[in-house]
GROMACS .gro file of C-alpha atoms in nm:
model
  349
    1UNK     CA    1   3.257  -0.826   4.958
    2UNK     CA    2   3.043  -0.646   5.206
    3UNK     CA    3   2.726  -0.776   5.290
    4UNK     CA    4   2.377  -0.578   5.250
    5UNK     CA    5   2.116  -0.561   5.561
    6UNK     CA    6   1.724  -0.539   5.498
    7UNK     CA    7   1.564  -0.247   5.670
    8UNK     CA    8   1.455  -0.575   5.909
    9UNK     CA    9   1.816  -0.677   5.960
   10UNK     CA   10   1.953  -0.343   6.043
   11UNK     CA   11   1.664  -0.212   6.295
   12UNK     CA   12   1.735  -0.567   6.511
   13UNK     CA   13   2.096  -0.568   6.451
   14UNK     CA   14   2.165  -0.186   6.536
   15UNK     CA   15   1.900  -0.294   6.925
   16UNK     CA   16   2.085  -0.616   7.024
   17UNK     CA   17   2.420  -0.400   6.994
   18UNK     CA   18   2.255  -0.033   7.118
   19UNK     CA   19   2.382   0.147   7.471
   20UNK     CA   20   2.182   0.367   7.657
   21UNK     CA   21   2.507   0.553   7.836
   22UNK     CA   22   2.581   0.662   7.439
   23UNK     CA   23   2.316   0.872   7.421
   24UNK     CA   24   2.266   1.269   7.509
   25UNK     CA   25   1.979   1.250   7.713
   26UNK     CA   26   1.713   1.151   7.500
   27UNK     CA   27   1.514   0.891   7.473
   28UNK     CA   28   1.615   0.631   7.218
   29UNK     CA   29   1.332   0.495   7.012
   30UNK     CA   30   1.437   0.252   6.783
   31UNK     CA   31   1.174   0.068   6.773
   32UNK     CA   32   1.118  -0.110   6.397
   33UNK     CA   33   0.804   0.054   6.215
   34UNK     CA   34   0.592  -0.233   6.034
   35UNK     CA   35   0.525   0.009   5.770
   36UNK     CA   36   0.874   0.056   5.689
   37UNK     CA   37   0.913  -0.148   5.369
   38UNK     CA   38   0.546  -0.104   5.260
   39UNK     CA   39   0.661   0.330   5.255
   40UNK     CA   40   0.978   0.232   5.154
   41UNK     CA   41   0.850   0.023   4.805
   42UNK     CA   42   0.588   0.290   4.745
   43UNK     CA   43   0.792   0.537   4.762
   44UNK     CA   44   0.992   0.450   4.466
   45UNK     CA   45   0.703   0.272   4.263
   46UNK     CA   46   0.549   0.638   4.265
   47UNK     CA   47   0.886   0.802   4.215
   48UNK     CA   48   0.923   0.724   3.839
   49UNK     CA   49   0.556   0.817   3.804
   50UNK     CA   50   0.558   1.193   3.978
   51UNK     CA   51   0.918   1.241   3.732
   52UNK     CA   52   0.757   1.089   3.474
   53UNK     CA   53   0.414   1.317   3.533
   54UNK     CA   54   0.676   1.638   3.609
   55UNK     CA   55   0.874   1.579   3.255
   56UNK     CA   56   0.509   1.553   3.071
   57UNK     CA   57   0.438   1.941   3.191
   58UNK     CA   58   0.675   2.100   3.172
   59UNK     CA   59   0.722   1.967   2.770
   60UNK     CA   60   0.724   2.196   2.526
   61UNK     CA   61   0.411   2.171   2.286
   62UNK     CA   62   0.328   2.421   1.957
   63UNK     CA   63  -0.041   2.429   1.888
   64UNK     CA   64  -0.087   2.367   1.412
   65UNK     CA   65  -0.316   2.605   1.278
   66UNK     CA   66  -0.568   2.407   1.232
   67UNK     CA   67  -0.564   2.340   1.650
   68UNK     CA   68  -0.319   2.010   1.624
   69UNK     CA   69  -0.110   2.012   1.985
   70UNK     CA   70   0.182   1.893   1.914
   71UNK     CA   71   0.458   1.749   2.164
   72UNK     CA   72   0.782   1.764   2.146
   73UNK     CA   73   0.967   1.441   2.255
   74UNK     CA   74   1.357   1.388   2.341
   75UNK     CA   75   1.488   1.046   2.140
   76UNK     CA   76   1.522   0.782   2.307
   77UNK     CA   77   1.155   0.889   2.552
   78UNK     CA   78   0.920   0.626   2.725
   79UNK     CA   79   0.642   0.551   2.485
   80UNK     CA   80   0.303   0.629   2.623
   81UNK     CA   81   0.087   0.350   2.448
   82UNK     CA   82   0.209   0.009   2.373
   83UNK     CA   83   0.363  -0.061   1.986
   84UNK     CA   84   0.171  -0.205   1.737
   85UNK     CA   85   0.334  -0.581   1.667
   86UNK     CA   86   0.436  -0.588   1.291
   87UNK     CA   87   0.398  -0.808   1.032
   88UNK     CA   88   0.652  -1.043   1.027
   89UNK     CA   89   0.594  -1.290   0.751
   90UNK     CA   90   0.843  -1.137   0.417
   91UNK     CA   91   0.616  -1.118   0.047
   92UNK     CA   92   0.484  -1.482  -0.083
   93UNK     CA   93   0.227  -1.658  -0.308
   94UNK     CA   94  -0.053  -1.759  -0.165
   95UNK     CA   95  -0.139  -2.135  -0.072
   96UNK     CA   96  -0.437  -2.076  -0.359
   97UNK     CA   97  -0.164  -1.991  -0.583
   98UNK     CA   98   0.051  -2.219  -0.500
   99UNK     CA   99  -0.151  -2.515  -0.540
  100UNK     CA  100  -0.183  -2.390  -0.854
  101UNK     CA  101   0.124  -2.348  -1.013
  102UNK     CA  102   0.313  -2.597  -1.141
  103UNK     CA  103   0.416  -2.381  -1.479
  104UNK     CA  104   0.545  -2.084  -1.680
  105UNK     CA  105   0.153  -2.143  -1.800
  106UNK     CA  106  -0.014  -2.191  -1.517
  107UNK     CA  107   0.154  -1.910  -1.344
  108UNK     CA  108   0.026  -1.685  -1.644
  109UNK     CA  109  -0.350  -1.808  -1.594
  110UNK     CA  110  -0.330  -1.708  -1.223
  111UNK     CA  111  -0.332  -1.366  -1.366
  112UNK     CA  112  -0.567  -1.430  -1.683
  113UNK     CA  113  -0.785  -1.685  -1.669
  114UNK     CA  114  -0.937  -1.873  -1.907
  115UNK     CA  115  -1.263  -1.728  -1.761
  116UNK     CA  116  -1.144  -1.401  -1.838
  117UNK     CA  117  -0.982  -1.491  -2.194
  118UNK     CA  118  -1.295  -1.650  -2.363
  119UNK     CA  119  -1.496  -1.276  -2.332
  120UNK     CA  120  -1.236  -1.145  -2.486
  121UNK     CA  121  -1.223  -1.340  -2.808
  122UNK     CA  122  -1.591  -1.290  -2.829
  123UNK     CA  123  -1.586  -0.897  -2.842
  124UNK     CA  124  -1.341  -0.908  -3.092
  125UNK     CA  125  -1.453  -1.153  -3.245
  126UNK     CA  126  -1.811  -0.943  -3.291
  127UNK     CA  127  -1.628  -0.638  -3.376
  128UNK     CA  128  -1.388  -0.787  -3.647
  129UNK     CA  129  -1.746  -0.969  -3.806
  130UNK     CA  130  -1.969  -0.566  -3.805
  131UNK     CA  131  -1.696  -0.373  -3.941
  132UNK     CA  132  -1.433  -0.596  -4.223
  133UNK     CA  133  -1.511  -0.947  -4.269
  134UNK     CA  134  -1.796  -1.123  -4.177
  135UNK     CA  135  -1.648  -1.516  -4.132
  136UNK     CA  136  -1.317  -1.356  -3.931
  137UNK     CA  137  -1.238  -1.618  -3.569
  138UNK     CA  138  -1.005  -1.599  -3.381
  139UNK     CA  139  -0.898  -1.978  -3.168
  140UNK     CA  140  -0.871  -1.893  -2.789
  141UNK     CA  141  -0.497  -2.001  -2.839
  142UNK     CA  142  -0.428  -1.797  -3.055
  143UNK     CA  143  -0.560  -1.506  -2.859
  144UNK     CA  144  -0.314  -1.615  -2.577
  145UNK     CA  145  -0.044  -1.575  -2.835
  146UNK     CA  146  -0.089  -1.267  -2.895
  147UNK     CA  147  -0.080  -1.129  -2.534
  148UNK     CA  148   0.248  -1.372  -2.589
  149UNK     CA  149   0.410  -1.170  -2.843
  150UNK     CA  150   0.281  -0.810  -2.613
  151UNK     CA  151   0.495  -0.944  -2.299
  152UNK     CA  152   0.790  -1.046  -2.500
  153UNK     CA  153   0.757  -0.645  -2.676
  154UNK     CA  154   0.762  -0.526  -2.370
  155UNK     CA  155   1.093  -0.752  -2.278
  156UNK     CA  156   1.265  -0.624  -2.609
  157UNK     CA  157   1.275  -0.281  -2.742
  158UNK     CA  158   1.313  -0.175  -3.068
  159UNK     CA  159   1.176   0.154  -3.196
  160UNK     CA  160   0.908   0.003  -3.365
  161UNK     CA  161   0.662  -0.215  -3.383
  162UNK     CA  162   0.802  -0.358  -3.755
  163UNK     CA  163   1.113  -0.389  -3.587
  164UNK     CA  164   0.967  -0.668  -3.348
  165UNK     CA  165   1.003  -0.933  -3.691
  166UNK     CA  166   1.265  -0.766  -3.809
  167UNK     CA  167   1.537  -0.949  -3.914
  168UNK     CA  168   1.799  -0.803  -3.741
  169UNK     CA  169   1.662  -0.617  -3.443
  170UNK     CA  170   1.400  -0.812  -3.362
  171UNK     CA  171   1.356  -1.150  -3.142
  172UNK     CA  172   1.302  -1.482  -3.287
  173UNK     CA  173   1.068  -1.578  -3.038
  174UNK     CA  174   0.796  -1.283  -3.149
  175UNK     CA  175   0.868  -1.391  -3.552
  176UNK     CA  176   0.851  -1.747  -3.467
  177UNK     CA  177   0.525  -1.700  -3.249
  178UNK     CA  178   0.294  -1.458  -3.506
  179UNK     CA  179   0.312  -1.347  -3.810
  180UNK     CA  180   0.310  -0.880  -3.826
  181UNK     CA  181  -0.007  -0.893  -4.044
  182UNK     CA  182  -0.185  -1.120  -3.804
  183UNK     CA  183  -0.070  -0.956  -3.542
  184UNK     CA  184  -0.179  -0.654  -3.654
  185UNK     CA  185  -0.566  -0.772  -3.785
  186UNK     CA  186  -0.580  -0.880  -3.381
  187UNK     CA  187  -0.459  -0.572  -3.267
  188UNK     CA  188  -0.684  -0.346  -3.482
  189UNK     CA  189  -1.030  -0.564  -3.351
  190UNK     CA  190  -0.928  -0.604  -3.036
  191UNK     CA  191  -1.205  -0.538  -2.766
  192UNK     CA  192  -1.257  -0.551  -2.404
  193UNK     CA  193  -1.647  -0.568  -2.380
  194UNK     CA  194  -1.970  -0.572  -2.615
  195UNK     CA  195  -1.935  -0.265  -2.858
  196UNK     CA  196  -2.313  -0.245  -2.824
  197UNK     CA  197  -2.406  -0.211  -2.472
  198UNK     CA  198  -2.101   0.033  -2.419
  199UNK     CA  199  -2.289   0.355  -2.414
  200UNK     CA  200  -2.592   0.207  -2.176
  201UNK     CA  201  -2.310   0.104  -1.936
  202UNK     CA  202  -2.058   0.427  -1.968
  203UNK     CA  203  -2.340   0.625  -1.803
  204UNK     CA  204  -2.232   0.495  -1.450
  205UNK     CA  205  -1.896   0.327  -1.556
  206UNK     CA  206  -1.592   0.581  -1.749
  207UNK     CA  207  -1.406   0.256  -1.699
  208UNK     CA  208  -1.685   0.044  -1.882
  209UNK     CA  209  -1.490  -0.056  -2.234
  210UNK     CA  210  -1.243  -0.275  -2.037
  211UNK     CA  211  -1.380  -0.256  -1.602
  212UNK     CA  212  -1.494  -0.608  -1.600
  213UNK     CA  213  -1.161  -0.831  -1.718
  214UNK     CA  214  -0.976  -0.518  -1.516
  215UNK     CA  215  -1.186  -0.564  -1.225
  216UNK     CA  216  -1.096  -0.921  -1.249
  217UNK     CA  217  -0.716  -0.855  -1.296
  218UNK     CA  218  -0.654  -0.680  -1.004
  219UNK     CA  219  -0.886  -0.922  -0.839
  220UNK     CA  220  -0.624  -1.188  -0.899
  221UNK     CA  221  -0.315  -1.015  -0.836
  222UNK     CA  222  -0.475  -0.975  -0.487
  223UNK     CA  223  -0.532  -1.348  -0.400
  224UNK     CA  224  -0.279  -1.508  -0.528
  225UNK     CA  225   0.009  -1.302  -0.353
  226UNK     CA  226   0.023  -1.144   0.000
  227UNK     CA  227   0.249  -0.902   0.039
  228UNK     CA  228   0.544  -0.833   0.305
  229UNK     CA  229   0.534  -0.592   0.568
  230UNK     CA  230   0.635  -0.247   0.387
  231UNK     CA  231   0.401  -0.158   0.051
  232UNK     CA  232   0.447   0.168  -0.113
  233UNK     CA  233   0.159   0.380  -0.267
  234UNK     CA  234   0.262   0.597  -0.569
  235UNK     CA  235   0.125   0.700  -0.927
  236UNK     CA  236   0.186   0.575  -1.260
  237UNK     CA  237   0.117   0.714  -1.625
  238UNK     CA  238   0.054   0.510  -1.856
  239UNK     CA  239   0.140   0.667  -2.235
  240UNK     CA  240  -0.163   0.658  -2.440
  241UNK     CA  241  -0.343   0.913  -2.678
  242UNK     CA  242  -0.705   0.765  -2.720
  243UNK     CA  243  -1.002   1.010  -2.687
  244UNK     CA  244  -1.129   0.956  -2.286
  245UNK     CA  245  -1.278   1.230  -2.041
  246UNK     CA  246  -1.010   1.148  -1.825
  247UNK     CA  247  -0.717   1.074  -1.993
  248UNK     CA  248  -0.415   1.287  -1.826
  249UNK     CA  249  -0.205   1.581  -1.951
  250UNK     CA  250   0.175   1.580  -1.714
  251UNK     CA  251   0.413   1.772  -1.810
  252UNK     CA  252   0.693   1.630  -1.585
  253UNK     CA  253   0.631   1.308  -1.678
  254UNK     CA  254   0.879   1.174  -1.977
  255UNK     CA  255   0.541   1.028  -2.182
  256UNK     CA  256   0.259   1.349  -2.116
  257UNK     CA  257   0.028   1.233  -2.234
  258UNK     CA  258  -0.182   0.916  -2.044
  259UNK     CA  259  -0.403   0.753  -1.804
  260UNK     CA  260  -0.319   0.764  -1.447
  261UNK     CA  261  -0.306   0.479  -1.202
  262UNK     CA  262  -0.310   0.460  -0.815
  263UNK     CA  263  -0.107   0.163  -0.766
  264UNK     CA  264   0.042  -0.012  -0.434
  265UNK     CA  265   0.344  -0.231  -0.447
  266UNK     CA  266   0.554  -0.483  -0.280
  267UNK     CA  267   0.849  -0.287  -0.142
  268UNK     CA  268   1.079  -0.595  -0.210
  269UNK     CA  269   0.925  -0.846  -0.499
  270UNK     CA  270   0.807  -0.467  -0.680
  271UNK     CA  271   0.485  -0.724  -0.668
  272UNK     CA  272   0.098  -0.543  -0.780
  273UNK     CA  273  -0.050  -0.528  -0.491
  274UNK     CA  274  -0.337  -0.388  -0.651
  275UNK     CA  275  -0.433  -0.049  -0.842
  276UNK     CA  276  -0.712   0.186  -0.943
  277UNK     CA  277  -0.736   0.418  -1.259
  278UNK     CA  278  -0.824   0.760  -1.210
  279UNK     CA  279  -1.118   0.809  -1.368
  280UNK     CA  280  -1.174   1.270  -1.271
  281UNK     CA  281  -1.395   1.372  -1.065
  282UNK     CA  282  -1.563   1.067  -0.801
  283UNK     CA  283  -1.892   1.132  -0.713
  284UNK     CA  284  -1.976   0.877  -0.437
  285UNK     CA  285  -1.660   1.013  -0.255
  286UNK     CA  286  -1.728   1.234   0.057
  287UNK     CA  287  -1.680   1.618   0.008
  288UNK     CA  288  -1.491   1.618   0.327
  289UNK     CA  289  -1.277   1.360   0.230
  290UNK     CA  290  -0.931   1.398   0.066
  291UNK     CA  291  -0.886   1.233  -0.216
  292UNK     CA  292  -0.518   1.110  -0.162
  293UNK     CA  293  -0.696   0.981   0.158
  294UNK     CA  294  -0.938   0.762  -0.021
  295UNK     CA  295  -0.712   0.642  -0.278
  296UNK     CA  296  -0.470   0.528  -0.008
  297UNK     CA  297  -0.756   0.384   0.237
  298UNK     CA  298  -0.862   0.184  -0.097
  299UNK     CA  299  -0.571   0.027  -0.241
  300UNK     CA  300  -0.494  -0.111   0.152
  301UNK     CA  301  -0.849  -0.224   0.219
  302UNK     CA  302  -0.751  -0.603   0.141
  303UNK     CA  303  -0.413  -0.562   0.350
  304UNK     CA  304  -0.525  -0.402   0.668
  305UNK     CA  305  -0.551  -0.473   1.038
  306UNK     CA  306  -0.175  -0.677   1.019
  307UNK     CA  307   0.051  -0.469   1.143
  308UNK     CA  308   0.209  -0.311   0.727
  309UNK     CA  309   0.376  -0.001   0.697
  310UNK     CA  310   0.273   0.135   0.392
  311UNK     CA  311   0.458   0.423   0.234
  312UNK     CA  312   0.380   0.747   0.071
  313UNK     CA  313   0.526   1.088  -0.105
  314UNK     CA  314   0.416   1.404   0.065
  315UNK     CA  315   0.067   1.405  -0.203
  316UNK     CA  316  -0.052   1.167   0.038
  317UNK     CA  317   0.058   1.182   0.404
  318UNK     CA  318  -0.114   1.316   0.641
  319UNK     CA  319  -0.194   1.345   0.992
  320UNK     CA  320  -0.539   1.232   0.900
  321UNK     CA  321  -0.458   0.965   0.692
  322UNK     CA  322  -0.219   0.856   1.007
  323UNK     CA  323  -0.509   0.820   1.243
  324UNK     CA  324  -0.708   0.650   0.997
  325UNK     CA  325  -0.454   0.386   0.942
  326UNK     CA  326  -0.333   0.370   1.273
  327UNK     CA  327  -0.759   0.269   1.367
  328UNK     CA  328  -0.668  -0.042   1.092
  329UNK     CA  329  -0.350  -0.155   1.285
  330UNK     CA  330  -0.137  -0.009   0.961
  331UNK     CA  331   0.110   0.270   1.009
  332UNK     CA  332   0.273   0.545   0.733
  333UNK     CA  333   0.600   0.639   0.675
  334UNK     CA  334   0.598   0.948   0.408
  335UNK     CA  335   0.725   1.272   0.349
  336UNK     CA  336   0.485   1.545   0.503
  337UNK     CA  337   0.452   1.848   0.272
  338UNK     CA  338   0.480   2.160   0.456
  339UNK     CA  339   0.191   2.409   0.370
  340UNK     CA  340  -0.064   2.107   0.532
  341UNK     CA  341  -0.229   2.309   0.801
  342UNK     CA  342  -0.193   2.042   1.054
  343UNK     CA  343   0.199   2.082   1.047
  344UNK     CA  344   0.352   2.341   1.375
  345UNK     CA  345   0.475   2.601   1.232
  346UNK     CA  346   0.839   2.519   1.348
  347UNK     CA  347   0.887   2.250   1.104
  348UNK     CA  348   0.823   2.449   0.798
  349UNK     CA  349   1.157   2.657   0.777
   0.00000   0.00000   0.00000
């Protein structure tokens, strides 16, 4: 294998073996230049920068309708910024939840606590005594049994409520927990707030009939679980025909009437990380802020600044939202509606 010489070694070798008679009459100047190495290294160092600058200047650009300038780059191009460090952990219960959970009952009480059940018990008894029987009563364990029947009915699908207690179609667990008449009696009186102060509270809170219990439930969902890197956000229409000002009608949904919720879920476990009801126009939202951006920022607020990625559909995805999320160390992945003004014309075909 041939040996490679440095510049200094090559010049010394030439000086030691040079013969003046081999010259064509011109002076031979073979004195080594002390700056030769530095000049060479400087050229080598600046060459990639010059090449990169020339490449950037020659890149095709396109301006969107609202003024955003887009640059075309090839796959494999060196990034112009330092990539954000992604969130590395998988979804898991928080330390608080792990300390508390030792059984299924304790797992249930992580989300629906005794502090939430007691007001429900109080307001349900209040409604029953005001409307029907003055001696109507329900103990706390009976309320928990009622909720367990609701969960079991969600697992066991039957055509009607009556069929849940049917000998052929019903679930034996439901029959053993509570009679059908008692279940319907509790369902008729079930309330989540003080019926005498609701008219006053509803002036500032459209969700007043359940907002206290609902807020506690959502807080428990957030504090009991750390989602993984990927979180998805979408809408969910829960079937209902309750008379309220924010009832939605969506013809494309299987159940056309219902209350719409904005939901953020962990991608792998499908755990509900955060959820917001849609109550119509929000007066606290700035007029220049899109509804979709406001929803995403609110749902992702507890999970920002950690390198997570949020996945959305074309209703939510926009350039301004991507920039806002990036400023909070969060990235976005999703489809984009081609009518957005920040989208270049070439991508709308």
